Amino acid sequence: MKKIVLLIAAFAGTISFVSAQKLPSSKVPAEVKNAFGKAHPEIKSVNWEKEKDYFEAGFELRGHKISEVYTAKGVLLETETTIKVSELPVEVTTYVSGHYKGAAVKEAAKIVKADGTIRYEAEVKGKDLIFDAKGNLVKN
């Protein structure tokens, strides 16, 4: 019985480590806060999370929910912006309607990597499907 309890505790600890954790601003490295502040001096309200070794800033700008992912040194890795489902490339909605009969895209986002690579995210049936800029499935 002890082994089962220990196994469950270890598994639960692993799950919480893998998922994002809310973080007070005081726990965010100065390099990250400085980089964010330089990029967005107008933003006063930021929600911070930590996932693995990265720091994610969540905020709203001009009616869009945005999140940016930074390294501990303050290097921006990607920006994810919510968009209307109608703003997804037509190839994305075509893929969804062909592979998920009767399902709708619940949320959509445009992801811009630091190197300029564009990805689209479509949440369908609780899954985040990732597409390239041309609407080709990259990850499901």
Coordinates of C-alpha atoms in Angstrom, one line a residue:
M1 CA 0.0 0.0 0.0
K2 CA 2.9 2.4 0.8
K3 CA 4.3 1.8 -2.6
I4 CA 1.1 2.8 -4.3
V5 CA 0.7 6.0 -2.3
L6 CA 4.3 6.9 -3.0
L7 CA 3.8 6.2 -6.7
I8 CA 0.7 8.3 -6.8
A9 CA 2.4 11.2 -5.0
A10 CA 5.4 11.0 -7.4
F11 CA 3.1 11.0 -10.4
A12 CA 1.1 14.0 -9.1
G13 CA 4.3 15.9 -8.5
T14 CA 5.4 15.2 -12.0
I15 CA 2.1 16.5 -13.4
S16 CA 2.2 19.7 -11.5
F17 CA 5.8 20.3 -12.6
V18 CA 4.9 19.9 -16.2
S19 CA 1.9 22.3 -16.2
A20 CA 2.3 26.0 -16.0
Q21 CA 2.4 27.6 -12.6
K22 CA 1.1 31.1 -11.7
L23 CA 3.9 33.2 -10.6
P24 CA 4.0 36.5 -8.6
S25 CA 5.9 39.3 -10.3
S26 CA 8.5 39.2 -7.5
K27 CA 9.5 35.7 -8.7
V28 CA 10.1 36.7 -12.3
P29 CA 13.7 37.4 -13.2
A30 CA 14.6 41.1 -13.7
E31 CA 15.8 40.4 -17.2
V32 CA 12.4 39.1 -18.2
K33 CA 10.5 42.0 -16.6
N34 CA 12.8 44.5 -18.2
A35 CA 12.5 42.9 -21.7
F36 CA 8.7 42.9 -21.3
G37 CA 8.6 46.5 -20.0
K38 CA 10.7 47.7 -23.0
A39 CA 8.4 46.0 -25.5
H40 CA 5.2 47.1 -23.8
P41 CA 5.7 50.2 -21.7
E42 CA 1.9 50.8 -21.9
I43 CA 0.9 47.5 -20.2
K44 CA 0.4 47.8 -16.5
S45 CA -1.4 44.5 -15.7
V46 CA 0.5 41.3 -16.5
N47 CA -0.2 37.8 -15.3
W48 CA 3.0 35.7 -15.0
E49 CA 3.3 31.9 -15.3
K50 CA 6.3 29.6 -15.4
E51 CA 6.4 26.5 -17.5
K52 CA 9.6 24.5 -17.3
D53 CA 12.4 27.0 -17.8
Y54 CA 10.3 29.7 -19.5
F55 CA 8.3 32.7 -18.3
E56 CA 5.0 33.6 -19.9
A57 CA 3.5 37.0 -19.7
G58 CA -0.3 37.2 -20.2
F59 CA -2.0 40.5 -20.9
E60 CA -4.6 42.3 -23.0
L61 CA -3.9 44.8 -25.8
R62 CA -6.4 46.4 -28.1
G63 CA -9.1 43.8 -27.3
H64 CA -6.8 40.8 -27.8
K65 CA -5.5 38.4 -25.2
I66 CA -1.8 38.0 -25.7
S67 CA 0.8 35.8 -24.2
E68 CA 4.6 36.1 -24.7
V69 CA 7.1 33.4 -23.7
Y70 CA 10.6 34.5 -22.5
T71 CA 13.7 32.7 -21.5
A72 CA 15.1 33.4 -18.0
K73 CA 17.6 35.9 -19.7
G74 CA 14.7 37.9 -21.2
V75 CA 14.8 36.6 -24.7
L76 CA 11.4 36.6 -26.4
L77 CA 10.6 33.2 -27.9
E78 CA 7.1 33.7 -29.2
T79 CA 4.0 35.8 -29.1
E80 CA 0.5 34.2 -29.1
T81 CA -2.5 36.4 -29.9
T82 CA -6.1 35.4 -29.8
I83 CA -7.9 35.9 -33.1
K84 CA -11.4 35.3 -34.4
V85 CA -12.0 31.9 -35.8
S86 CA -12.9 33.6 -39.1
E87 CA -9.3 35.0 -39.2
L88 CA -7.8 31.5 -39.5
P89 CA -6.6 30.5 -42.9
V90 CA -9.4 28.7 -44.9
E91 CA -7.2 25.6 -45.0
V92 CA -7.4 25.3 -41.2
T93 CA -11.2 25.4 -41.1
T94 CA -11.3 23.0 -44.1
Y95 CA -9.0 20.6 -42.2
V96 CA -11.1 20.8 -39.1
S97 CA -14.4 20.3 -40.9
G98 CA -13.0 17.3 -42.7
H99 CA -11.3 15.6 -39.8
Y100 CA -13.6 16.6 -36.9
K101 CA -17.1 16.2 -38.4
G102 CA -19.6 18.5 -36.7
A103 CA -17.0 20.0 -34.3
A104 CA -16.3 23.7 -34.2
V105 CA -13.2 25.6 -33.4
K106 CA -13.7 26.9 -29.9
E107 CA -10.7 29.3 -29.8
A108 CA -8.1 30.5 -32.3
A109 CA -4.7 32.1 -32.0
K110 CA -1.9 33.3 -34.2
I111 CA 1.6 32.5 -32.9
V112 CA 4.6 34.4 -34.1
K113 CA 8.0 32.8 -33.2
A114 CA 11.0 35.0 -32.6
D115 CA 12.4 34.2 -36.0
G116 CA 9.2 35.4 -37.7
T117 CA 7.7 31.9 -38.3
I118 CA 3.9 32.0 -38.1
R119 CA 1.7 29.3 -36.7
Y120 CA -2.0 29.1 -36.1
E121 CA -3.6 27.3 -33.2
A122 CA -7.2 26.0 -33.3
E123 CA -8.8 24.4 -30.2
V124 CA -11.1 21.6 -31.3
K125 CA -12.7 19.2 -28.9
G126 CA -10.3 20.2 -26.1
K127 CA -7.2 19.7 -28.3
D128 CA -4.9 22.4 -29.6
L129 CA -4.2 21.8 -33.3
I130 CA -1.2 23.7 -34.6
F131 CA -0.9 24.7 -38.3
D132 CA 1.8 26.5 -40.3
A133 CA 1.2 29.8 -42.1
K134 CA -0.3 28.0 -45.1
G135 CA -2.8 26.0 -43.0
N136 CA -0.9 22.7 -43.0
L137 CA -1.2 20.6 -39.8
V138 CA 2.0 20.7 -37.9
K139 CA 1.0 19.2 -34.6
N140 CA -2.2 17.7 -33.1

